[in-house]
Coordinates of C-alpha atoms in Angstrom, one line a residue:
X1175 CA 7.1 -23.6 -2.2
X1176 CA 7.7 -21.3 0.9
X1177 CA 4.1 -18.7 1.2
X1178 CA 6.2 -15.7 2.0
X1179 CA 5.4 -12.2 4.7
X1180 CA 1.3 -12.2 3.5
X1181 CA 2.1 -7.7 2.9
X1182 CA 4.2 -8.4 0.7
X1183 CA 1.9 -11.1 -1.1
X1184 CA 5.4 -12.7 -2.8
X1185 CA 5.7 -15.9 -3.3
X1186 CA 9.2 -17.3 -3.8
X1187 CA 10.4 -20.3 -5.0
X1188 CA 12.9 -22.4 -3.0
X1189 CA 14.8 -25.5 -3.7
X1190 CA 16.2 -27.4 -1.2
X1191 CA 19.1 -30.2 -1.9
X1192 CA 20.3 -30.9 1.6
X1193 CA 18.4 -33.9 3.2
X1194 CA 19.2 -32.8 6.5
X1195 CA 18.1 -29.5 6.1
X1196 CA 14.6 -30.3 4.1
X1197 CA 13.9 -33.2 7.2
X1198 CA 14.3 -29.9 9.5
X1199 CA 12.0 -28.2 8.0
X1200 CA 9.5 -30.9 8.0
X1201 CA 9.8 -31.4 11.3
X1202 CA 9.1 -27.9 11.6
X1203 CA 5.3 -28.2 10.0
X1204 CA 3.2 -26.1 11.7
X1205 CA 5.2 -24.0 13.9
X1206 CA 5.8 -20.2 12.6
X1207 CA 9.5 -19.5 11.0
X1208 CA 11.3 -16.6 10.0
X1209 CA 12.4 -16.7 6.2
X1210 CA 15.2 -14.2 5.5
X1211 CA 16.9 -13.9 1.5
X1212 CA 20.0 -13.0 0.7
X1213 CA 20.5 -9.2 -0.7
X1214 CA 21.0 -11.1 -4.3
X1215 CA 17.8 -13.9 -3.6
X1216 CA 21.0 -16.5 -3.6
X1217 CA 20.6 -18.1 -0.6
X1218 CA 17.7 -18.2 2.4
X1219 CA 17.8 -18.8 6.4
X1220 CA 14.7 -20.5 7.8
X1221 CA 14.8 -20.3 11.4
X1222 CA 12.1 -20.8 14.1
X1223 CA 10.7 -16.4 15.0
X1224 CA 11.0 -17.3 18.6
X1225 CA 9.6 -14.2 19.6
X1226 CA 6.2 -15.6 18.3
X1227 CA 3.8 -17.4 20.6
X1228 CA 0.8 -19.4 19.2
X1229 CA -2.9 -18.5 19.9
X1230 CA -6.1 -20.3 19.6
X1231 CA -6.7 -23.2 17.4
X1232 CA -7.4 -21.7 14.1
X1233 CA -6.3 -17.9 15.0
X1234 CA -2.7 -18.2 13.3
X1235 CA 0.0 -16.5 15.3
X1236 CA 0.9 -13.8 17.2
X1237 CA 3.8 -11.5 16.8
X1238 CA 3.7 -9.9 20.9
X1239 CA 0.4 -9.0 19.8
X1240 CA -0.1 -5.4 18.6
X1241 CA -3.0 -3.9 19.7
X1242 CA -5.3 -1.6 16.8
X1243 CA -6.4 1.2 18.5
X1244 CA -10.0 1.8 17.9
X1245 CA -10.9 5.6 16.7
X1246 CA -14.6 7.2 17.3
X1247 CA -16.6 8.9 14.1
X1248 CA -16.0 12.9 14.4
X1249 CA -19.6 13.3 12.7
X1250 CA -18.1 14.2 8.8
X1251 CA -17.8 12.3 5.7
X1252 CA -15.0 13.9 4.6
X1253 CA -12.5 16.4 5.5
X1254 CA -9.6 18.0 3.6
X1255 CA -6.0 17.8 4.5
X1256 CA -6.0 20.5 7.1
X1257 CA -8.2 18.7 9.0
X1258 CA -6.3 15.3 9.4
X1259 CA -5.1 14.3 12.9
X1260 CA -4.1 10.8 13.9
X1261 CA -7.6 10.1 15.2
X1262 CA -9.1 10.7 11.9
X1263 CA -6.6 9.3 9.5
X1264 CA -4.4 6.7 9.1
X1265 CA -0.3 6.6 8.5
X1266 CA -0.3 7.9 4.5
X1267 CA -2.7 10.6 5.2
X1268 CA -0.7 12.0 8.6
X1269 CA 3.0 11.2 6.4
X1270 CA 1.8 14.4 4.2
X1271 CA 0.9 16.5 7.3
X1272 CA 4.3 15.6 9.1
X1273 CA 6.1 16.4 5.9
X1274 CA 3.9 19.9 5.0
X1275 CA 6.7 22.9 5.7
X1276 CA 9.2 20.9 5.7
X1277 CA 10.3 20.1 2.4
X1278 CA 12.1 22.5 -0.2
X1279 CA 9.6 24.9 -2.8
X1280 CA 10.8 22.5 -5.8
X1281 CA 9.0 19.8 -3.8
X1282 CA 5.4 19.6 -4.0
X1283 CA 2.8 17.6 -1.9
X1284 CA -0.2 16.3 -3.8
X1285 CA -3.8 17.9 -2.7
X1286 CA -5.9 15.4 -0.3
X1287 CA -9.0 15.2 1.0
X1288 CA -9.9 12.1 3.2
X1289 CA -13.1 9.8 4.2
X1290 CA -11.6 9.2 7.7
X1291 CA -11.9 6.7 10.1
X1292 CA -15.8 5.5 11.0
X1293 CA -17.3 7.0 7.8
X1294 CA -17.8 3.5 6.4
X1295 CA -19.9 2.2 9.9
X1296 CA -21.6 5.1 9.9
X1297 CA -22.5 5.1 6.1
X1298 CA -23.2 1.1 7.1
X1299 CA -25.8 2.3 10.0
X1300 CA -27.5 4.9 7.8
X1301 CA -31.5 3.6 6.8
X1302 CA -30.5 3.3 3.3
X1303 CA -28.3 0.3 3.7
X1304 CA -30.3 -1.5 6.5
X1305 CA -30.7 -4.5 4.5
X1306 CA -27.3 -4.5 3.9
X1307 CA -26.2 -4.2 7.6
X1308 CA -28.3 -7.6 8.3
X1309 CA -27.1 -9.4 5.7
X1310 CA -23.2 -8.8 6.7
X1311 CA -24.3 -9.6 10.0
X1312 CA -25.5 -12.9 8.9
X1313 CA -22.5 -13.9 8.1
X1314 CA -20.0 -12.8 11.2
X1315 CA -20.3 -16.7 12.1
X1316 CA -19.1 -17.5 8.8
X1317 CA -16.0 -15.6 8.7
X1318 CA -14.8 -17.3 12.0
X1319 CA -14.3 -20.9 9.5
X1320 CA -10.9 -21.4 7.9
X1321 CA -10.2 -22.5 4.0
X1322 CA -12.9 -22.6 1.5
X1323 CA -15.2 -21.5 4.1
X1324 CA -14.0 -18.3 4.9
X1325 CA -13.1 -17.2 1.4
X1326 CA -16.1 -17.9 0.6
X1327 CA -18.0 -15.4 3.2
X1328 CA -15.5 -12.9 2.3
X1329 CA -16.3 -12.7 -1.2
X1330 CA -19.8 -12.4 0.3
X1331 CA -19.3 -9.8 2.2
X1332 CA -16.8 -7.7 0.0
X1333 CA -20.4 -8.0 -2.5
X1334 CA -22.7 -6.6 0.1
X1335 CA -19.8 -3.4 1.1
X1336 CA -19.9 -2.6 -2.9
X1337 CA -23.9 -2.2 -2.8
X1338 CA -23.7 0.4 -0.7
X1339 CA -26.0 3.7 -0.9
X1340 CA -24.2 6.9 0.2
X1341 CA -26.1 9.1 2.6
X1342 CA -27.2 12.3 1.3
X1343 CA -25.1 14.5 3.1
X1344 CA -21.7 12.2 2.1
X1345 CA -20.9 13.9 -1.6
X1346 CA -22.0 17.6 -0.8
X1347 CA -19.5 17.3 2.0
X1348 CA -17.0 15.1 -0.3
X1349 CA -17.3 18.0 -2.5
X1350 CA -16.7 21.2 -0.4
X1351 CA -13.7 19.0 1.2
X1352 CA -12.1 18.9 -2.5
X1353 CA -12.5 22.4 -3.0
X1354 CA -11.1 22.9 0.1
X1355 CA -8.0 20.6 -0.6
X1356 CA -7.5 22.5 -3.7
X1357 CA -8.5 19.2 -5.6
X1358 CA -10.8 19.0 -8.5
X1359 CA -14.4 18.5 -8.1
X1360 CA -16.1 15.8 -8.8
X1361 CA -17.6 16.3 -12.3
X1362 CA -21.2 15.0 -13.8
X1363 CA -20.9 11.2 -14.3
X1364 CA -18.1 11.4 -12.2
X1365 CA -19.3 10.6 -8.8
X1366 CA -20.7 7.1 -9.9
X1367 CA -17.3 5.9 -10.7
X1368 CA -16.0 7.6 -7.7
X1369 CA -18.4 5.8 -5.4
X1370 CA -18.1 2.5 -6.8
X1371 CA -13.6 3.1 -6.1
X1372 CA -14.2 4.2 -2.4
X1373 CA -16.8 1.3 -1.5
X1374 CA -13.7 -0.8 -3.0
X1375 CA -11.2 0.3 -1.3
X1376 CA -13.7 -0.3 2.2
X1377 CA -14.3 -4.1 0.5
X1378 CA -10.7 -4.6 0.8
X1379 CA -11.0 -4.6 4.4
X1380 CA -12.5 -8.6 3.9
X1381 CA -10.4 -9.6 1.2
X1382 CA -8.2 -13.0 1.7
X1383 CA -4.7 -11.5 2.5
X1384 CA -6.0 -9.2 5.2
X1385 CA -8.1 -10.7 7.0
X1386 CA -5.4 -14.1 7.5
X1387 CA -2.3 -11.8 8.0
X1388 CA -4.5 -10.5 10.7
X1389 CA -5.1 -13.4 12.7
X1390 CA -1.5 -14.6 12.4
X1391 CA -1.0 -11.4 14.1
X1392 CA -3.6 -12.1 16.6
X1393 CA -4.5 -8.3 15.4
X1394 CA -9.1 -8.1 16.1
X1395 CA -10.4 -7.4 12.7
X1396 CA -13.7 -5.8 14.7
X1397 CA -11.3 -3.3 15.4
X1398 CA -9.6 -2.2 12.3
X1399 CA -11.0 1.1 10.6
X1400 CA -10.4 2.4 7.0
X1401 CA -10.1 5.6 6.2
X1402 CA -10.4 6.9 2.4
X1403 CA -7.2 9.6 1.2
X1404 CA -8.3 10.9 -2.0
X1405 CA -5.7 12.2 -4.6
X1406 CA -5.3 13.3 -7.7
X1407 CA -3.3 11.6 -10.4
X1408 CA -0.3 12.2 -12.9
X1409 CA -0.2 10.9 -16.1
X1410 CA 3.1 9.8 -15.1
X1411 CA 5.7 8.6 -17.2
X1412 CA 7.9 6.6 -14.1
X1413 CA 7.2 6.0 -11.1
X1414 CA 9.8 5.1 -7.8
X1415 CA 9.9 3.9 -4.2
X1416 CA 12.7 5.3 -2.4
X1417 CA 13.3 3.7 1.2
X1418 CA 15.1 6.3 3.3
X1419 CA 17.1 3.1 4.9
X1420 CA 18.9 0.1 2.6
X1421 CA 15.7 -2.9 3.8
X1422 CA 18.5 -5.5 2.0
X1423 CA 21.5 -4.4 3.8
X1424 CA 20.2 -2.4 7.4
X1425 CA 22.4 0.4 6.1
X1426 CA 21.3 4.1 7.3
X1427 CA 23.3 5.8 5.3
X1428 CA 22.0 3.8 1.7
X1429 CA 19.1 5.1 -0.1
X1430 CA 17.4 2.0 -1.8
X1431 CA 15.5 3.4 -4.7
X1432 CA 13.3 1.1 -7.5
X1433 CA 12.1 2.9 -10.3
X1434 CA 9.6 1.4 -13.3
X1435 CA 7.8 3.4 -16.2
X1436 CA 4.6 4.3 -15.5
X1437 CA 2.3 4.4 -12.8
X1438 CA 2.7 3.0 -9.2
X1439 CA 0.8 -0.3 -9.9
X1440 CA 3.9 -1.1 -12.2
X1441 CA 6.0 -1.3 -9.3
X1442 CA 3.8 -2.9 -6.6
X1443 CA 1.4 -5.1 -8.9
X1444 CA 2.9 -7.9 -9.3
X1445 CA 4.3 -7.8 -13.1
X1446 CA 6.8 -9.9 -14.4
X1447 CA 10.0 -8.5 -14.1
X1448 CA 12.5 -6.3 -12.0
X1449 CA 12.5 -2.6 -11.7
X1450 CA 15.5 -0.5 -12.1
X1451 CA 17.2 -0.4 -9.1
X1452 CA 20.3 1.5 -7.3
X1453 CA 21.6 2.7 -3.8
X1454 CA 22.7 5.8 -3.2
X1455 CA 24.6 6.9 0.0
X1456 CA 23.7 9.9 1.8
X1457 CA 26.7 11.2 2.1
X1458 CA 27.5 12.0 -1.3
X1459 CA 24.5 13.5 -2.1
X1460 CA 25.5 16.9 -0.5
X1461 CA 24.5 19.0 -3.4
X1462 CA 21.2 18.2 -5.2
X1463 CA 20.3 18.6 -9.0
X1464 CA 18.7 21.9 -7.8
X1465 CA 21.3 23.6 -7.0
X1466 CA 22.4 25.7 -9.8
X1467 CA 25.6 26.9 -9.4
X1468 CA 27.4 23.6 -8.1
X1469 CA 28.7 22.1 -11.6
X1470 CA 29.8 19.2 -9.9
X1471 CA 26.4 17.1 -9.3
X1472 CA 26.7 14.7 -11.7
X1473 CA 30.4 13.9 -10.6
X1474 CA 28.8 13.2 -6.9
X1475 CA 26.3 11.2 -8.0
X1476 CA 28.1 9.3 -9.9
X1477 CA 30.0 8.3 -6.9
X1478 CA 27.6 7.8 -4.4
X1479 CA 25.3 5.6 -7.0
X1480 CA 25.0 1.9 -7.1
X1481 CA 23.1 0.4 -9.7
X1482 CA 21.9 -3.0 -8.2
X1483 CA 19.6 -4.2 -11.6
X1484 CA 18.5 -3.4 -14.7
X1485 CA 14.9 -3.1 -15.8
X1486 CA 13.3 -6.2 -17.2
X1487 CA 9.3 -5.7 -16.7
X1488 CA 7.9 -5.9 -20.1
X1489 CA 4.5 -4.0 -19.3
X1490 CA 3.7 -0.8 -17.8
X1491 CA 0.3 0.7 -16.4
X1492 CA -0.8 3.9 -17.6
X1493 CA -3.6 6.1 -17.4
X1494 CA -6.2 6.5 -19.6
X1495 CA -8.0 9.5 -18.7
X1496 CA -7.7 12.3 -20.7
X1497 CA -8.7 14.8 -18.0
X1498 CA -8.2 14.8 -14.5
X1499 CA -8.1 11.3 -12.9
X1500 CA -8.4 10.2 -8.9
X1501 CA -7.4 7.4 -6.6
X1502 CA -8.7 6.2 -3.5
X1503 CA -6.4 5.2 -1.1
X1504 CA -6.7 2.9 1.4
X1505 CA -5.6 4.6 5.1
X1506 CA -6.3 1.8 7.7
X1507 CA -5.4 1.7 11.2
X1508 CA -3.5 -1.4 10.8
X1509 CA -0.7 -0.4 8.8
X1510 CA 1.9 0.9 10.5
X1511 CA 1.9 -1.4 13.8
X1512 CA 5.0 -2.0 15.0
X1513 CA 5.9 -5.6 14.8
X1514 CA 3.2 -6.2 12.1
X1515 CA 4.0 -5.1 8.6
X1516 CA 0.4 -4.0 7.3
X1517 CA 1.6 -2.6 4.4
X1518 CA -0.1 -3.9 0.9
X1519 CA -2.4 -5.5 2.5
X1520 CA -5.4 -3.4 1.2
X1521 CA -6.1 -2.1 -1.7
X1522 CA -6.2 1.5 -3.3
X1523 CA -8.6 2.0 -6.3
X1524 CA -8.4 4.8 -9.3
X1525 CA -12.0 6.6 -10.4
X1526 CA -10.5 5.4 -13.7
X1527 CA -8.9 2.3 -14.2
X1528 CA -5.2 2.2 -15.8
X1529 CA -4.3 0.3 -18.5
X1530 CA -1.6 -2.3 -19.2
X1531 CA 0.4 -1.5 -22.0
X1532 CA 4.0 -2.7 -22.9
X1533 CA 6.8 -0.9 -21.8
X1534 CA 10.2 -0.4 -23.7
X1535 CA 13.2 0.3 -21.9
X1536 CA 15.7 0.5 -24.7
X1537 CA 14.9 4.2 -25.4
X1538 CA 14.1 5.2 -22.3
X1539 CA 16.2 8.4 -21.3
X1540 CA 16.7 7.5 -17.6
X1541 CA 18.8 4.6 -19.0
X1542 CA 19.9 5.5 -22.1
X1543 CA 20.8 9.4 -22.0
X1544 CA 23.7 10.4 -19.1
X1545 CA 22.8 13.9 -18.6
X1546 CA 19.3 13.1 -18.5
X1547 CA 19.6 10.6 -15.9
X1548 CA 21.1 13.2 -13.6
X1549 CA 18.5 15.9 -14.1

């Protein structure tokens, strides 16, 4: 069993019949390889990353080391999306700015606010968490082990970030950045739930995944910052990922879109099962389905669409809040390095916590109904 890219946190399962080519990898036992699939999963290429040096004993590898870049507090707990600049925020949060008056009217951006980058030191310096401050500095020696060791003072430490007090000046200021934002304000009994998804999503800086993928990259964890983006949610009934470049064939001109019922966690949680997939190219897609008075949309999608699998996942997340819902979302520094895919690598926490329910495929209108499927 090959431990695949940490981001991705896939593991695939490869069988190898060729006794020459299983005594090569052997042989290969500690050095760090390149794994590459096949569009279809068929077949896979294991081949030394010689662009990949090793470090110090017990710091993983390096990847021409990417540097994080190491942004100052700006003195508020939070600030709402007019306010985000790249020293504040990280890549998700500055994606919405770059995109803001530049998409069409029947395209909306979502309201954010954001806890940017420094608010959790700072909230970790305040008096109120003093005790809490020592105790995670007890153990800086202890993250430095490897194995049992170190998960072990990472589960420690993600326990002392969730028992965090917020300074008294954090949700007055969390609040006038939502109404800024245009997003709801935090109701009563509200802000509990809230505080306990945020201090989450700053845990998620020590869990497993991160912090190893980070010393393989030779990346300094003492430098990596979190910011918080803070978004409403839709109680939606799919939910895609559309990658503006084919990642399975290099293609520019391919849109590689996966699309799953229900929420986001669907898609990137790990359930059983494929997502509905197809490529699109680009240049068929001259007229959109808002364009009203060209009839012949669903002809040119039909013939720029590729439909590369069928749906299969059996369960779908779903909200379960009746009202308005909110997700924190992790913004690090470290996620969009080039040379080091950060992506997935921490985690993103809703005020209230989907549900799993099962999803059924066989009546849904995106597969089942053709004008539908073209709206």
């Amino acid at each position: 069993m090959l431990q695949s890219e940490l981001a991705a946190r896939g593991i695939p399962l490869a069988c190898c019949l060729e006794p020459e080519q299983l005594a090569s990898m052997r042989a290969s036992e500690g050095q760090l390889m390149a794994l590459t699939l096949s569009q279809v999963g068929q077949s896979v290429l294991l081949e030394p990353a010689g662009s990949c040096r090793r470090t110090a004993p017990g710091q993983g590898t390096s990847l021409s080391c990417p540097k994080l870049r190491t942004p100052s507090w700006m003195g508020s707990y939070a600030i709402p999306a007019e306010a985000f600049s790249a020293d504040r925020v990280g890549a998700k949060s500055m994606n919405l700015t770059q995109l803001k008056g530049q998409l069409p009217d029947w395209i909306h951006l979502p309201a954010s606010a954001a806890l940017p980058f420094g608010t959790f030191e700072a909230v970790l310096e305040d008096n109120l968490n003093a005790g809490i401050a020592d105790a995670m500095q007890a153990l800086h020696q202890d993250l430095q082990k490897d194995g049992q060791g170190l998960s072990d003072a990472l589960q420690d430490v993600r326990r002392a970030v969730l028992q965090l007090q917020a300074p008294l000046q954090l949700l007055p200021q969390l609040q006038r950045a939502f109404r800024d934002a245009g997003l709801p304000e935090l109701q009563e009994g509200h802000w509990g739930p809230a505080w306990q998804a945020i201090k989450a999503v700053w845990a998620s800086q020590w869990n497993n995944r991160a912090v190893v993928s980070m010393r393989r990259a030779g990346l300094d964890h003492a430098s990596l910052r979190m910011a918080v983006l803070c978004q409403a949610t839709l109680p939606a009934q799919h939910a895609f990922v559309s990658h503006t470049a084919n990642p399975l064939s290099g293609d520019a001109n391919e849109i590689y879109v996966e699309v799953v019922q229900g929420l986001g966690e669907t898609l990137v949680g790990n359930h059983p099962g494929s997502a509905f997939s197809f490529v699109a190219r680009k240049d068929c897609l001259t007229a959109t389905p808002g364009d009203e008075q060209n009839t012949s949309v669903p002809t040119l999608l039909e013939s720029g669409i590729t439909i590369t699998g069928f749906p299969s996942k059996s369960a779908a997340m779903r909200t379960k809040s009746a009202g308005s819902n909110l997700i924190f979302r992790s913004d690090s520094n470290g996620e969009d390095l080039e040379g080091y895919a950060g992506a997935g690598l921490f985690d993103s926490v809703q005020m209230s916590a989907p549900e799993l329910v099962a999803a059924d495929y066989s009546t849904d209108p995106l597969l089942e109904d053709e004008e539908g499927s073209t709206r």
